[in-house]
PDB file of C-alpha atoms in Angstrom:
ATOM      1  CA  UNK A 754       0.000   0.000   0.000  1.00  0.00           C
ATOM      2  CA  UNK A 755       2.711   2.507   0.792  1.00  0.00           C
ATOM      3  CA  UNK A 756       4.432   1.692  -2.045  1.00  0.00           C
ATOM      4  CA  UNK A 757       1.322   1.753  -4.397  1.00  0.00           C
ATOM      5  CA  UNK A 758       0.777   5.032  -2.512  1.00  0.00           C
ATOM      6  CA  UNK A 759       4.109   6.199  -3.485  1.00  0.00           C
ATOM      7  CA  UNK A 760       4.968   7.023  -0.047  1.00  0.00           C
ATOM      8  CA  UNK A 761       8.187   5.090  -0.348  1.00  0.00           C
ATOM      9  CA  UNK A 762      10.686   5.257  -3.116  1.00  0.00           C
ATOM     10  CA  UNK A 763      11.763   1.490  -4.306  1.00  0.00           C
ATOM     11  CA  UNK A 764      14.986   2.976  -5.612  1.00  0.00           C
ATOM     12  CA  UNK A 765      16.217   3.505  -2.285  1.00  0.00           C
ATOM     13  CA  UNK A 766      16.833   0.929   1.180  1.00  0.00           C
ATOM     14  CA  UNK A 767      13.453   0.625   3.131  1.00  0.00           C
ATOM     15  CA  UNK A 768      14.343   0.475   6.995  1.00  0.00           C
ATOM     16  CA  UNK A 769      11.717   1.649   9.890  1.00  0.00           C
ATOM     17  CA  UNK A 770      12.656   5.204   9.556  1.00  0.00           C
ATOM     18  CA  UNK A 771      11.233   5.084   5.898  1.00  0.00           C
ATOM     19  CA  UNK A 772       8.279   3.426   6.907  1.00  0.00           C
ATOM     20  CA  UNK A 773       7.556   5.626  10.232  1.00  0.00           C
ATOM     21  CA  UNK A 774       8.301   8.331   7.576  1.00  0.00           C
ATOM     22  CA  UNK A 775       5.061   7.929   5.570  1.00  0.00           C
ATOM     23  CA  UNK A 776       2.555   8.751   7.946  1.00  0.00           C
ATOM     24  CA  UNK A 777       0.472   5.650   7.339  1.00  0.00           C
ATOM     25  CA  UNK A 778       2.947   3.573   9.833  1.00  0.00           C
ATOM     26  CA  UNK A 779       2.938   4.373  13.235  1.00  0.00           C
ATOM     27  CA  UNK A 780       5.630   2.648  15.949  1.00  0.00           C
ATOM     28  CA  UNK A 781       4.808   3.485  19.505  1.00  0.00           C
ATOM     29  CA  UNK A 782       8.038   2.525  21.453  1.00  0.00           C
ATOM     30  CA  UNK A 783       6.796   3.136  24.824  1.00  0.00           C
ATOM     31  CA  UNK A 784       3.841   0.776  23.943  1.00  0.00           C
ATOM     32  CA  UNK A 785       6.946  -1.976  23.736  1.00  0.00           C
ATOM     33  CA  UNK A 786       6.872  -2.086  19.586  1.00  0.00           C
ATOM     34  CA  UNK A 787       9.834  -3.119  18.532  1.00  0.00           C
ATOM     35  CA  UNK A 788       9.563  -2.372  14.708  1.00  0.00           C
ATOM     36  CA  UNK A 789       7.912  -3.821  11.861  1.00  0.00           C
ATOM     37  CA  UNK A 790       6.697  -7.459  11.359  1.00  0.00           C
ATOM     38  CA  UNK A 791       6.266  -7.891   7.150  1.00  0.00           C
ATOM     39  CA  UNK A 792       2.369  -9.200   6.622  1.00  0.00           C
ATOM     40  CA  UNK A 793       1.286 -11.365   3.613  1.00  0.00           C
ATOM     41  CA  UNK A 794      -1.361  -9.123   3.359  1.00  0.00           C
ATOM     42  CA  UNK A 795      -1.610  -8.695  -0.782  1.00  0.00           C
ATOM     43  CA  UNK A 796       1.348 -10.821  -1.066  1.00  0.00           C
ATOM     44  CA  UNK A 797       0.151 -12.345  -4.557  1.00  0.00           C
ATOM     45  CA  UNK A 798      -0.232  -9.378  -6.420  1.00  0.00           C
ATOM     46  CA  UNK A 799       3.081  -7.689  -4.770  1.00  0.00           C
ATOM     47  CA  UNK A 800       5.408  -6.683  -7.476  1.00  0.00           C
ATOM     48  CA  UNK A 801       8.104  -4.624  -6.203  1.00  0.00           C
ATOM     49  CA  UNK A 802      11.373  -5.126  -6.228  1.00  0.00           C
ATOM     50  CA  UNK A 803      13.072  -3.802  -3.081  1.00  0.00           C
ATOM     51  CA  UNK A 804      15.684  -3.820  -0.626  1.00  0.00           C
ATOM     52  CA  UNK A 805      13.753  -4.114   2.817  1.00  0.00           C
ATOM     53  CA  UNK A 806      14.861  -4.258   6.435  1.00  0.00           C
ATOM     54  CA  UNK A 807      12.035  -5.762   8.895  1.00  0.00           C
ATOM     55  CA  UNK A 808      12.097  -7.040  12.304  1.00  0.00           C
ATOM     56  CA  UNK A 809      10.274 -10.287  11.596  1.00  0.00           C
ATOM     57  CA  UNK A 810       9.054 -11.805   8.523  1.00  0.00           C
ATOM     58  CA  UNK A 811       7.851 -15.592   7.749  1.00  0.00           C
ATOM     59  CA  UNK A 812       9.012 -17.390   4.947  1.00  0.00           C
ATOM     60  CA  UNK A 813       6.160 -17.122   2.173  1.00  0.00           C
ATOM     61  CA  UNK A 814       6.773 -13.493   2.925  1.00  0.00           C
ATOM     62  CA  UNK A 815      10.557 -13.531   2.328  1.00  0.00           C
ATOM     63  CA  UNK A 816      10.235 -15.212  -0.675  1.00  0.00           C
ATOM     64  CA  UNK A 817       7.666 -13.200  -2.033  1.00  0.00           C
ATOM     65  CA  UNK A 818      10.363 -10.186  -1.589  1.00  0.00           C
ATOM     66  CA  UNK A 819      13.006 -12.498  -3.195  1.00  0.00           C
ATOM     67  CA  UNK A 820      10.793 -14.012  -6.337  1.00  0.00           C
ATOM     68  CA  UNK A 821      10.757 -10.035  -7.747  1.00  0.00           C
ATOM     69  CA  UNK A 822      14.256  -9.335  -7.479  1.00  0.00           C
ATOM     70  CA  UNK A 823      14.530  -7.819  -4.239  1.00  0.00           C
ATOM     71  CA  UNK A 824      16.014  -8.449  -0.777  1.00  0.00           C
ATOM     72  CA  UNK A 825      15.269  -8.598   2.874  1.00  0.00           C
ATOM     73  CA  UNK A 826      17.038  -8.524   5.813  1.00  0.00           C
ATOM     74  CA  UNK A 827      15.421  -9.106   9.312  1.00  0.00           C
ATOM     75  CA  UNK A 828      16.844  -7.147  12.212  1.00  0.00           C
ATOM     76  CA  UNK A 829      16.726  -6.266  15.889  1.00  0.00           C
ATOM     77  CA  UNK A 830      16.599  -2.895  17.885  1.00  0.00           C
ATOM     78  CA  UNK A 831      17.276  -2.087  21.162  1.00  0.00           C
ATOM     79  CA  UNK A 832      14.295   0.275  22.496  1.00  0.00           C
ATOM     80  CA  UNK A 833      16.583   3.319  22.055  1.00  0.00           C
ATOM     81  CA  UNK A 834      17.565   2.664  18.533  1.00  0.00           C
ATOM     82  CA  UNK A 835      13.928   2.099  17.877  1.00  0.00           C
ATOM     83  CA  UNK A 836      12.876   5.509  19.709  1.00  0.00           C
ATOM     84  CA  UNK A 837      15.688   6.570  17.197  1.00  0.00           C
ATOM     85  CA  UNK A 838      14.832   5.264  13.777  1.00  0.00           C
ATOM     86  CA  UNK A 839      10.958   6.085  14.489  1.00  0.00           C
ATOM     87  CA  UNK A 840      11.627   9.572  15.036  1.00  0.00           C
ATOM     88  CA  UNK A 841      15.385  10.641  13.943  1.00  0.00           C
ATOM     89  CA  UNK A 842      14.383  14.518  14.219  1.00  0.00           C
ATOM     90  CA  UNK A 843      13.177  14.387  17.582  1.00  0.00           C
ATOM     91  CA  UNK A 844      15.707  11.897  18.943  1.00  0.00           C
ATOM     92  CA  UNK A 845      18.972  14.037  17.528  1.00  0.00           C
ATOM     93  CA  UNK A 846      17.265  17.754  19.011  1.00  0.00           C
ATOM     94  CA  UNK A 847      19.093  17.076  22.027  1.00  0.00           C
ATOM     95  CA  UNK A 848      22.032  16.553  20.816  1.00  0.00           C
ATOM     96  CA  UNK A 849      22.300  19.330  18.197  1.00  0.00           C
ATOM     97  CA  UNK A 850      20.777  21.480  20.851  1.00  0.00           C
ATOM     98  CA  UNK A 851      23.521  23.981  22.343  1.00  0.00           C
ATOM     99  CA  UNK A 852      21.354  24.094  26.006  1.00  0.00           C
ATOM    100  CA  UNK A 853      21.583  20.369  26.585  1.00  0.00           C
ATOM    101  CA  UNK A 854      25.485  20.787  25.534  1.00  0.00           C
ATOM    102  CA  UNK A 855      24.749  17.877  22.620  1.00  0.00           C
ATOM    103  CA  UNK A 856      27.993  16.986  20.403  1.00  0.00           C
ATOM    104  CA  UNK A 857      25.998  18.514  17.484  1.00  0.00           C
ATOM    105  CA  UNK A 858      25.592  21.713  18.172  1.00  0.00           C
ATOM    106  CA  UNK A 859      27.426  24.956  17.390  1.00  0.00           C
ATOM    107  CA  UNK A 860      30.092  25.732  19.179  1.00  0.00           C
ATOM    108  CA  UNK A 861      29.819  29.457  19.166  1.00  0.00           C
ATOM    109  CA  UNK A 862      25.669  28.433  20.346  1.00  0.00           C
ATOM    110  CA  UNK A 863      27.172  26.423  23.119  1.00  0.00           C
ATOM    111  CA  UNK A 864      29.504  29.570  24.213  1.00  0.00           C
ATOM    112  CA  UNK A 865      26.399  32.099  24.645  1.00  0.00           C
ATOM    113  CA  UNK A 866      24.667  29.372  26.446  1.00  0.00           C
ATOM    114  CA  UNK A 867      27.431  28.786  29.125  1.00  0.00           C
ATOM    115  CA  UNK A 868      27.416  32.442  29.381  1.00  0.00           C
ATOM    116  CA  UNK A 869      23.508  32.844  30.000  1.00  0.00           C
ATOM    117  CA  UNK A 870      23.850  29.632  32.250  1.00  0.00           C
ATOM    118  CA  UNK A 871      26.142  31.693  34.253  1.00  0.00           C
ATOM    119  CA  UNK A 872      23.991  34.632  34.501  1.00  0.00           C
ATOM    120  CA  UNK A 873      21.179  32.584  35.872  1.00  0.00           C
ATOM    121  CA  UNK A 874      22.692  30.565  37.896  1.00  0.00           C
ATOM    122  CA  UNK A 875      24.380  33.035  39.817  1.00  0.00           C
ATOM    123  CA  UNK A 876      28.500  32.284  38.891  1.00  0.00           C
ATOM    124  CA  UNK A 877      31.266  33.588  37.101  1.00  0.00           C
ATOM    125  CA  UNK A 878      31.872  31.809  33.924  1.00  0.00           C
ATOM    126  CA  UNK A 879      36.084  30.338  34.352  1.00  0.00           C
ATOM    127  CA  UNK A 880      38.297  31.096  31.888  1.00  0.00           C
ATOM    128  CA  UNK A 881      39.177  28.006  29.828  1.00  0.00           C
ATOM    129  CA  UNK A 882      41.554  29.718  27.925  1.00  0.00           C
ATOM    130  CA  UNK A 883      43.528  30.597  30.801  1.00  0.00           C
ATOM    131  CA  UNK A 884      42.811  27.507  32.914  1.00  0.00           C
ATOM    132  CA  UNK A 885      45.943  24.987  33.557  1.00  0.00           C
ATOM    133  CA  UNK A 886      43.957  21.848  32.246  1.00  0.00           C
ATOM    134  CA  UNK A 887      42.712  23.580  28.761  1.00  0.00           C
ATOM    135  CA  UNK A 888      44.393  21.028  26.539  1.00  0.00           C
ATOM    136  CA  UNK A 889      42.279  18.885  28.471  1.00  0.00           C
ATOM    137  CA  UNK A 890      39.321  20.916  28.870  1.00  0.00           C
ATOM    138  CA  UNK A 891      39.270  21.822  25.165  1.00  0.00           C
ATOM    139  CA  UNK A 892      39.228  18.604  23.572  1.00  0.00           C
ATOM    140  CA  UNK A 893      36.133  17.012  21.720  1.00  0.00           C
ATOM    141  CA  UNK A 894      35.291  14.274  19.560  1.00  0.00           C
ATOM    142  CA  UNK A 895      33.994  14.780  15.933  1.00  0.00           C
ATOM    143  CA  UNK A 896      30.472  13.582  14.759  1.00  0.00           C
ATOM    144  CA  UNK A 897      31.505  10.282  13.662  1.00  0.00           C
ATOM    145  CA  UNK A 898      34.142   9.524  16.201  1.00  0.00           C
ATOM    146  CA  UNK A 899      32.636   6.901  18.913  1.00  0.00           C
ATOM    147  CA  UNK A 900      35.925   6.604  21.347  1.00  0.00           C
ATOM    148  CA  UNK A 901      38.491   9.412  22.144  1.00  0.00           C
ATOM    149  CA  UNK A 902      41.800   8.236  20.296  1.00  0.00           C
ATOM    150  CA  UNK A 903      39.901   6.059  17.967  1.00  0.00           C
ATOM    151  CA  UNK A 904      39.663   8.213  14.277  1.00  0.00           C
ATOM    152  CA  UNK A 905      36.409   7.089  12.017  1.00  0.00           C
ATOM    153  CA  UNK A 906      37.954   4.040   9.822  1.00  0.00           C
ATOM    154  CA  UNK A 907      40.150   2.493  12.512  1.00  0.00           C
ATOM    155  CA  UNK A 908      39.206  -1.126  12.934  1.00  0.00           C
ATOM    156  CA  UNK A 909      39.902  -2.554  16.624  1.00  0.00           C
ATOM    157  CA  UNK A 910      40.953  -6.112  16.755  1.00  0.00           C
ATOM    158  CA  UNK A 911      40.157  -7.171  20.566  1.00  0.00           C
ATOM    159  CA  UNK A 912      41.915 -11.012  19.811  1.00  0.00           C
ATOM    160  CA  UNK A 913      44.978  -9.620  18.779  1.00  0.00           C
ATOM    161  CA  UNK A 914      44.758  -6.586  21.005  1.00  0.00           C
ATOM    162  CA  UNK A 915      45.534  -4.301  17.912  1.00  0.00           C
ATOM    163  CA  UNK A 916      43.756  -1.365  16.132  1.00  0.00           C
ATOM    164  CA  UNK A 917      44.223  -1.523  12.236  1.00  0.00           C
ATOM    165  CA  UNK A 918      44.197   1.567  10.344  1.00  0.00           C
ATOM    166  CA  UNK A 919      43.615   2.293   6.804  1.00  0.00           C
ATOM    167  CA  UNK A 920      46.939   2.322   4.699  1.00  0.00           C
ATOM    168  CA  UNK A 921      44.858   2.830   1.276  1.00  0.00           C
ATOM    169  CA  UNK A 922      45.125   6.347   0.456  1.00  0.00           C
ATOM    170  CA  UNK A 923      41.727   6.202  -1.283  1.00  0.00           C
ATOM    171  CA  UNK A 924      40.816   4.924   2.287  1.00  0.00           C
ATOM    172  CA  UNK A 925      42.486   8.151   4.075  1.00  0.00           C
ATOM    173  CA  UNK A 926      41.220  10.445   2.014  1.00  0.00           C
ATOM    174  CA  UNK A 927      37.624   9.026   2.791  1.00  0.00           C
ATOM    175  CA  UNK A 928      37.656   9.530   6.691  1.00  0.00           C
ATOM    176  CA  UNK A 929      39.661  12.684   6.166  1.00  0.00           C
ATOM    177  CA  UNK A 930      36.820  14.475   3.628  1.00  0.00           C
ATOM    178  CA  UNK A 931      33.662  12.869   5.031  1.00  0.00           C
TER     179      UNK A 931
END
């Protein structure tokens, strides 16, 4: 229906936030759903080729999918990631927000926020330029980086107790520019 609809482009990867983002599917996460089980409903007259992500889907189902060309892939998420992929916008404000100090905002937003925290609560905002631990203070991961010393594209091997890093330049060039 949603595709018949054309509330979801076939061209592209269907996941749950393309599904939650047509308006016609609703996920409740705090009413413990977990994402999307794939119906048969209209399977014989489905037609579409896709690439589909689902939580659960039966067999007839999967090969439906399959017998036009396309693919599925069944997966689970934890309640946050599904409070994430059901509503990206809402779940990133907090962290591109400069009052809640997220690792998205902008800096200079984060600065006048300090400040008017400062103000209201009744302190004098410290000097971090001046302060002894600013090398400290002052350091911050980027977007993509999930560990501090770990850069995007590093692969950690826990066996061998070694962290492999790209040697392709094609492959440094990537994590630098992106």
């Amino acid at each position: 229906m949603m595709i018949d609809l054309g509330r979801i482009d076939t061209s592209q990867p269907i996941d749950l936030t393309t599904l939650c983002n047509t308006k016609i599917y609703f996920l409740e996460p705090f009413l413990q759903h977990f994402g999307v089980q794939l119906t048969d409903e209209g399977i014989d007259s489905f037609t579409a080729k896709v690439n589909i992500e689902v939580q659960h889907a039966k067999e007839h189902v999967i090969a439906a999918i399959e017998r036009n060309g396309g693919v599925i892939t069944t997966a689970f998420y934890d309640m946050e990631s599904v409070m994430a992929l059901a509503d990206p916008e809402k779940f990133f404000m907090s962290y591109s927000d400069a009052a809640s100090r997220g690792y998205l905002a902008d800096p200079e937003e984060v600065a006048k926020q300090r400040l008017l925290w400062a103000q209201k609560y009744g302190y004098e905002l410290p000097d971090l330029a001046n302060d002894p631990d600013f090398a400290m203070l002052s350091i911050r991961k980027e977007p993509r980086q999930v560990f501090y010393g770990l850069e995007p594209g590093w692969v950690v091997n826990l066996r061998d107790k070694v962290i492999l890093k790209p040697l392709d330049p094609d492959h440094q060039a990537y994590y630098v520019n992106n």
